[in-house]
mmCIF file with all atom_site columns, C-alpha atoms in Angstrom:
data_model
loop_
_atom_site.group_PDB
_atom_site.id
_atom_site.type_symbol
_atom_site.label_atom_id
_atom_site.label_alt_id
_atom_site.label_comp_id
_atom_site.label_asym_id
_atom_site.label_entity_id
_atom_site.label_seq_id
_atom_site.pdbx_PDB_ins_code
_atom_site.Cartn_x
_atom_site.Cartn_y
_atom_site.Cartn_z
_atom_site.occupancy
_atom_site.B_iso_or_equiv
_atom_site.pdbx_formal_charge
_atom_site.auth_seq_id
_atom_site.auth_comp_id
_atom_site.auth_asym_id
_atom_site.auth_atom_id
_atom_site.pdbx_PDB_model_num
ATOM 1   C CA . UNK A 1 1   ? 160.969 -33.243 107.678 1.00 0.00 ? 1   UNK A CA 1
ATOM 2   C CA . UNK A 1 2   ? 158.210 -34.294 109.931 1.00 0.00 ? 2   UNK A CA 1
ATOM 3   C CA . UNK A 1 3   ? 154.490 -33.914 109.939 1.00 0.00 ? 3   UNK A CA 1
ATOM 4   C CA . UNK A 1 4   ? 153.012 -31.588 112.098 1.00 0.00 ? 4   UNK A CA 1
ATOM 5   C CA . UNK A 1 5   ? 150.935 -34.254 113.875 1.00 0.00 ? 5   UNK A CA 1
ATOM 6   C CA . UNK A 1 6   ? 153.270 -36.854 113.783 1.00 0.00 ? 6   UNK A CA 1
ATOM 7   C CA . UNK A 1 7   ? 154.426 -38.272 117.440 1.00 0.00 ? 7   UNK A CA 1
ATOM 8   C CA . UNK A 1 8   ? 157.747 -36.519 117.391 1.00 0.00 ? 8   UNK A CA 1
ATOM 9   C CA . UNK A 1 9   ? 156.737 -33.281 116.365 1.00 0.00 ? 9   UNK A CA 1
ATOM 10  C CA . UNK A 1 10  ? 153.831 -32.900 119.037 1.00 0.00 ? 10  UNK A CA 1
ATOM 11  C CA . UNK A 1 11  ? 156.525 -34.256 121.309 1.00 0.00 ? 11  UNK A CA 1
ATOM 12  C CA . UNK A 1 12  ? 158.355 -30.810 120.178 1.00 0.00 ? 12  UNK A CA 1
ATOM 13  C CA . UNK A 1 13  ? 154.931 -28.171 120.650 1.00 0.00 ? 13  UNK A CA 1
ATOM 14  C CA . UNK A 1 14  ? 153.790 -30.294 123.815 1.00 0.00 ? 14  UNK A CA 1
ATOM 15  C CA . UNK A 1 15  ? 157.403 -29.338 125.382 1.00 0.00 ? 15  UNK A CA 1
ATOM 16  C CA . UNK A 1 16  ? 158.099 -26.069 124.225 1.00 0.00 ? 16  UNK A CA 1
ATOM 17  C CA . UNK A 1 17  ? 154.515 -25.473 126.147 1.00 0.00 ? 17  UNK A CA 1
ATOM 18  C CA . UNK A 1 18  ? 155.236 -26.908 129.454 1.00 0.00 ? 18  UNK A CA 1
ATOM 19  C CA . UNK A 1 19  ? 158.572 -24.836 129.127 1.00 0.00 ? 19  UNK A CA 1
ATOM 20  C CA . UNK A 1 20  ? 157.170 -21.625 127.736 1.00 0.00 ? 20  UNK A CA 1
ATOM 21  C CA . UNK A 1 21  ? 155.096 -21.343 130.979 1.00 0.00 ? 21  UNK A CA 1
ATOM 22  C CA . UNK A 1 22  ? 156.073 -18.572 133.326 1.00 0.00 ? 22  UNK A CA 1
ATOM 23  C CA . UNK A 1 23  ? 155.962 -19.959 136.894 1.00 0.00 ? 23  UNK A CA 1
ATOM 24  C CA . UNK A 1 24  ? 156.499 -16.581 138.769 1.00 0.00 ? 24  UNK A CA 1
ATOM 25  C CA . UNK A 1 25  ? 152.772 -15.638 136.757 1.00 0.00 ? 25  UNK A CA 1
ATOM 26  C CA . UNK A 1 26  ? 150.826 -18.565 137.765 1.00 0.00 ? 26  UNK A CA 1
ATOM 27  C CA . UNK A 1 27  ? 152.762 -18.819 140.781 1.00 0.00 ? 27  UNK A CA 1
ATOM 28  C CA . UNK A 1 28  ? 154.246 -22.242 140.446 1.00 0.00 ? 28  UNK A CA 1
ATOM 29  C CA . UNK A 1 29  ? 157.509 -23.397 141.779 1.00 0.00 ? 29  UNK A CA 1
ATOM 30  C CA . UNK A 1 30  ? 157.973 -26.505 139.014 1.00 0.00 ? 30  UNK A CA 1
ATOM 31  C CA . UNK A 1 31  ? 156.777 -26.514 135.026 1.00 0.00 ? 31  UNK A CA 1
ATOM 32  C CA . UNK A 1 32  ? 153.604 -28.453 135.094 1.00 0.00 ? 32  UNK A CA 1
ATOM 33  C CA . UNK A 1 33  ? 152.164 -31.070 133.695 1.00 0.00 ? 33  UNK A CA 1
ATOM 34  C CA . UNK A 1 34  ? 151.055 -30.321 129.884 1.00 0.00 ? 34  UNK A CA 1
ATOM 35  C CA . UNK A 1 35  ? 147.465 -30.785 130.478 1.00 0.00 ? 35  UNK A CA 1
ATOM 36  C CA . UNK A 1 36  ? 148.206 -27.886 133.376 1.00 0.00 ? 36  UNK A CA 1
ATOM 37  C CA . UNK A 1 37  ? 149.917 -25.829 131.158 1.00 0.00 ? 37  UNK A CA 1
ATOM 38  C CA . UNK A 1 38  ? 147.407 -25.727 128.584 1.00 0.00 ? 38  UNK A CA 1
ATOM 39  C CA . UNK A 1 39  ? 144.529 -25.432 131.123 1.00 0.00 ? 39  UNK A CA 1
ATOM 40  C CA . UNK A 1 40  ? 146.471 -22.337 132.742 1.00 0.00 ? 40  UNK A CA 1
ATOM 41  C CA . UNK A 1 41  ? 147.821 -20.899 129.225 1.00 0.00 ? 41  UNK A CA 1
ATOM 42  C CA . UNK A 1 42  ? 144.239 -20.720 127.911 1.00 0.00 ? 42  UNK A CA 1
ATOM 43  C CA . UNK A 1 43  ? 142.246 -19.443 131.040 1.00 0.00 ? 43  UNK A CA 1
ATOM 44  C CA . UNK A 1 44  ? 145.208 -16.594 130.967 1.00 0.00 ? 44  UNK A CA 1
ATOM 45  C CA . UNK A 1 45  ? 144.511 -16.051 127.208 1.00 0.00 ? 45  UNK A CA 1
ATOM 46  C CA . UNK A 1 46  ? 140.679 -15.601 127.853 1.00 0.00 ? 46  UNK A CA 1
ATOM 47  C CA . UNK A 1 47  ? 141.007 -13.816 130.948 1.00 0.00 ? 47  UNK A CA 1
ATOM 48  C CA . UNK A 1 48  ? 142.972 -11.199 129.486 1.00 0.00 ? 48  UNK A CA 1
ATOM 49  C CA . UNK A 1 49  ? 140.940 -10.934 126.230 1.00 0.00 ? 49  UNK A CA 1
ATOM 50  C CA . UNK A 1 50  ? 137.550 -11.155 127.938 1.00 0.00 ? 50  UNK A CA 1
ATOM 51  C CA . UNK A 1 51  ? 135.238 -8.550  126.897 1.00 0.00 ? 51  UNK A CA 1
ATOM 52  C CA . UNK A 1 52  ? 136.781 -8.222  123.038 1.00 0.00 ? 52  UNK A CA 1
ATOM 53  C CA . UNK A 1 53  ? 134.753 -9.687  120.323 1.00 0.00 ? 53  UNK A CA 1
ATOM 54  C CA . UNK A 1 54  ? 137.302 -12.077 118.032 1.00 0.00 ? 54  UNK A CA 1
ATOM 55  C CA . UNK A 1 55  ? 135.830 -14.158 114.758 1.00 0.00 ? 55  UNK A CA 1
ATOM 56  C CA . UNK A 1 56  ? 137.221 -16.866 116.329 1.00 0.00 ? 56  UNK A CA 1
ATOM 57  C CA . UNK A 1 57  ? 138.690 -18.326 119.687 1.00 0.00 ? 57  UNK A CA 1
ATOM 58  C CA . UNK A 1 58  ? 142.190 -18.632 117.709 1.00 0.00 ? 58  UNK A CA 1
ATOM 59  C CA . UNK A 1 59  ? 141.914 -15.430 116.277 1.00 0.00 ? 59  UNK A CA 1
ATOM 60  C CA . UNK A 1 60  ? 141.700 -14.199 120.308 1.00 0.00 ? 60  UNK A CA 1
ATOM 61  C CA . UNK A 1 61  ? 144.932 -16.606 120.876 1.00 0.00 ? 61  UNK A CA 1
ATOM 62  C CA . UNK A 1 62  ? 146.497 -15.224 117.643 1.00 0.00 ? 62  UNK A CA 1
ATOM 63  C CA . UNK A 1 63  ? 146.192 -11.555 119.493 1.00 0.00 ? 63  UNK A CA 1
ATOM 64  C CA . UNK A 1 64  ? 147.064 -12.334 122.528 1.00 0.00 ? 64  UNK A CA 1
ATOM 65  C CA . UNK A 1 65  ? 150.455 -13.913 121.386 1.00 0.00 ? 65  UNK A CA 1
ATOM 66  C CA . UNK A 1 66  ? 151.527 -10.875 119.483 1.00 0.00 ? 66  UNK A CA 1
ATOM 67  C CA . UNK A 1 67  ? 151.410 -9.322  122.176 1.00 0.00 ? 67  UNK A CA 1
ATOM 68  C CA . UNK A 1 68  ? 153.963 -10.571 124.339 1.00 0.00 ? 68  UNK A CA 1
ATOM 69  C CA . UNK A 1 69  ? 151.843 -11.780 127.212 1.00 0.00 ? 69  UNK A CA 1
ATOM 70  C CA . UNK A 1 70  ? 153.258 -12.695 130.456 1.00 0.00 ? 70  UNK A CA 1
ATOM 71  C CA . UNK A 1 71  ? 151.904 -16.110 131.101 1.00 0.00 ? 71  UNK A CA 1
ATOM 72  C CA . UNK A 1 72  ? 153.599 -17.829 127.997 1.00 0.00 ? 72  UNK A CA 1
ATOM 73  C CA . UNK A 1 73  ? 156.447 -17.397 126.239 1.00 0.00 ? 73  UNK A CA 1
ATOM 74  C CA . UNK A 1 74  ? 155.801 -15.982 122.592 1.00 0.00 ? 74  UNK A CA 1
ATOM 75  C CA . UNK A 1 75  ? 158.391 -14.311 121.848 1.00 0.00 ? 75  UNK A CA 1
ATOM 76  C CA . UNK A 1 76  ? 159.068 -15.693 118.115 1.00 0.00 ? 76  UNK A CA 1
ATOM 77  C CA . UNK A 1 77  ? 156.834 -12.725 116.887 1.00 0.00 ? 77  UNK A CA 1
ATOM 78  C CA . UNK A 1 78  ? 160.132 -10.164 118.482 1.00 0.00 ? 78  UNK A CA 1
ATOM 79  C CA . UNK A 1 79  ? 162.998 -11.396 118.688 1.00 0.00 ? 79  UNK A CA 1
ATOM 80  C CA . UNK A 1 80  ? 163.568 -15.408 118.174 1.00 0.00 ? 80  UNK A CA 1
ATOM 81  C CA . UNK A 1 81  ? 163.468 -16.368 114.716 1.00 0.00 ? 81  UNK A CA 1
ATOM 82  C CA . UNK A 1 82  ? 160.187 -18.368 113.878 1.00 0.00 ? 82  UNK A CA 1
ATOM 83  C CA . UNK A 1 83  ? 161.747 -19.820 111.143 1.00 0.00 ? 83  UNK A CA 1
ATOM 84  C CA . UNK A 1 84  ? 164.423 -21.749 112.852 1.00 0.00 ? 84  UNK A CA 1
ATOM 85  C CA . UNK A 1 85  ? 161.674 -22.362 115.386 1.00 0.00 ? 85  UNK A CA 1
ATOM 86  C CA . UNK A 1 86  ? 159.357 -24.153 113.821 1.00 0.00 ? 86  UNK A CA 1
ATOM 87  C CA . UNK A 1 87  ? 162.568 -26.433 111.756 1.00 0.00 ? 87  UNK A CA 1
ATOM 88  C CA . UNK A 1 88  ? 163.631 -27.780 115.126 1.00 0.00 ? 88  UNK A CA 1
ATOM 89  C CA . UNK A 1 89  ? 159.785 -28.403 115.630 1.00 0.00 ? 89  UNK A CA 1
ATOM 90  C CA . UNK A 1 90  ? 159.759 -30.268 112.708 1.00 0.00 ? 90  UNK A CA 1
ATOM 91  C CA . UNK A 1 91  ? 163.546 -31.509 111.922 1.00 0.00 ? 91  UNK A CA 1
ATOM 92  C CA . UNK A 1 92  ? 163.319 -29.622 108.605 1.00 0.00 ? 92  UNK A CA 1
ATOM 93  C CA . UNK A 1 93  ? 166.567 -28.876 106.974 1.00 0.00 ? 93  UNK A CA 1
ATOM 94  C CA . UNK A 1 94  ? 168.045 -25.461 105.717 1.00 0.00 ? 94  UNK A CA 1
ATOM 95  C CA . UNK A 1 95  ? 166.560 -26.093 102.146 1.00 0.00 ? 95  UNK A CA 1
ATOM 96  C CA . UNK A 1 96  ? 163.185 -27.376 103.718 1.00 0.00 ? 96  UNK A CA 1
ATOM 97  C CA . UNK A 1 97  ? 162.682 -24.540 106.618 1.00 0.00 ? 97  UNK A CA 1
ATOM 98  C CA . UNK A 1 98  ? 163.635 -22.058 103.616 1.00 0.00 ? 98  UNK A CA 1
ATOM 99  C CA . UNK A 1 99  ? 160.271 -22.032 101.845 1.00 0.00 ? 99  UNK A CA 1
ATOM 100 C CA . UNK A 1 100 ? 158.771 -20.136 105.354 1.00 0.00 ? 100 UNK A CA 1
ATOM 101 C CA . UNK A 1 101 ? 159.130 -16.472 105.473 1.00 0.00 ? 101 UNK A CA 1
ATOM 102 C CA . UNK A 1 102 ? 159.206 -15.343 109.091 1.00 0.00 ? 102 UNK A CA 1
ATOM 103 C CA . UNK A 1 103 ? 155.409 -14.444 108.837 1.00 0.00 ? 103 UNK A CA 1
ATOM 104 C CA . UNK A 1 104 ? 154.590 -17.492 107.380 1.00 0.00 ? 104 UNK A CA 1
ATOM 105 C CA . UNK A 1 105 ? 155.849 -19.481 109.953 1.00 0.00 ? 105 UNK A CA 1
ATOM 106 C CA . UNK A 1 106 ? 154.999 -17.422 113.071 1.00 0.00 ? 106 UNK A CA 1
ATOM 107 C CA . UNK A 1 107 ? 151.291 -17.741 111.890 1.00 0.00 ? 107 UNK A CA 1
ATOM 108 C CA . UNK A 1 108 ? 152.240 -21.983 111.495 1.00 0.00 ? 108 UNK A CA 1
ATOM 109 C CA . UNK A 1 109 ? 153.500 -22.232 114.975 1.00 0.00 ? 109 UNK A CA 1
ATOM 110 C CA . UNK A 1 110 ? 150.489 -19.716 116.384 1.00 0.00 ? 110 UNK A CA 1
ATOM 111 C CA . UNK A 1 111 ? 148.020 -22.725 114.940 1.00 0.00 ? 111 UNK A CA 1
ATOM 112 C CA . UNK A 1 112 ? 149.824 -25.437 116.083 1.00 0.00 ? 112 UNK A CA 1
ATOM 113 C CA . UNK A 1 113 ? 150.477 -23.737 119.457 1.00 0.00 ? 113 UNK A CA 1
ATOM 114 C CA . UNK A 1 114 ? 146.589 -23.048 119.816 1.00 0.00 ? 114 UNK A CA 1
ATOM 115 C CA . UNK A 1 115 ? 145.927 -26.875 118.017 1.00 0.00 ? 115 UNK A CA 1
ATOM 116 C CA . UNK A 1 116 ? 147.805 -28.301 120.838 1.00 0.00 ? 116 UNK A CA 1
ATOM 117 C CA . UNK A 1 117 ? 146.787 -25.991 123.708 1.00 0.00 ? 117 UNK A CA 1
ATOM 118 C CA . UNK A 1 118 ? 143.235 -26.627 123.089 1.00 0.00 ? 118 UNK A CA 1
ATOM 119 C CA . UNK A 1 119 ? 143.871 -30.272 122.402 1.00 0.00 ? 119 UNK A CA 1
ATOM 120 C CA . UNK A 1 120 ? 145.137 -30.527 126.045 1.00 0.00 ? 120 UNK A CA 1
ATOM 121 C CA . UNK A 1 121 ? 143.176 -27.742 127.786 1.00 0.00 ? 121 UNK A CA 1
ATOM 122 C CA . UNK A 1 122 ? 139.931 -29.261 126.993 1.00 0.00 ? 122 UNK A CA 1
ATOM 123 C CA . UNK A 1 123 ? 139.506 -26.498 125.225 1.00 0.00 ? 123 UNK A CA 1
ATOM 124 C CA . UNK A 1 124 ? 136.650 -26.265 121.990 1.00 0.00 ? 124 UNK A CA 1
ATOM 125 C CA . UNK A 1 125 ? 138.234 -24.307 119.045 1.00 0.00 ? 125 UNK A CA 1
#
């Protein structure tokens, strides 16, 4: 099992950004850089949520990526299992990614999603 800040598993969340990106939204013809992505994947986030108060700016993302928003591909809350998810993330094996219920582990990959996107968006938490 691998940290989740350990070179190989940000490897994982930095790619499954670029690739969760939808082009046809932000009108792209190629995945973009990761920088890019997060950049574009936040300023979609606020944009939609502008004008609701939130406790926090990842309690905005948190809402925003349950529900199924067009820009970026969340769709481990419906109907890709979070569980198995965040394993490959992390290399965990069946006994290891077994102590996550599928709650538990969308709300993991939510924070390391909105870790990473504000980590390369420039972004303040």
């Amino acid at each position: 099992m691998l940290r989740s800040n350990c070179k190989q598993a940000l490897d994982n969340i930095r790619a499954y950004i670029v690739e969760s990106v939808d082009l046809d939204y932000f009108g792209l013809e190629e995945a973009p850089d990761y920088k890019t992505a997060c950049r574009l994947v936040m300023e979609a986030c606020h944009n939609e949520k502008a004008g609701i108060r939130y406790k926090s700016s990842f309690e905005m993302f948190r809402d925003w990526a349950q529900g199924l928003p067009t820009a970026f591909n969340t769709l481990y809350y419906y109907n890709v299992s979070a569980v198995d998810l965040l394993a490959d993330w992390l290399n965990e094996t069946d006994s290891e990614k077994a102590r996550f219920t599928e709650e538990q582990a969308e709300e993991r990959i939510t924070a390391l999603l909105f870790r990473e996107l504000t980590k390369g968006g420039g972004y303040n938490a």
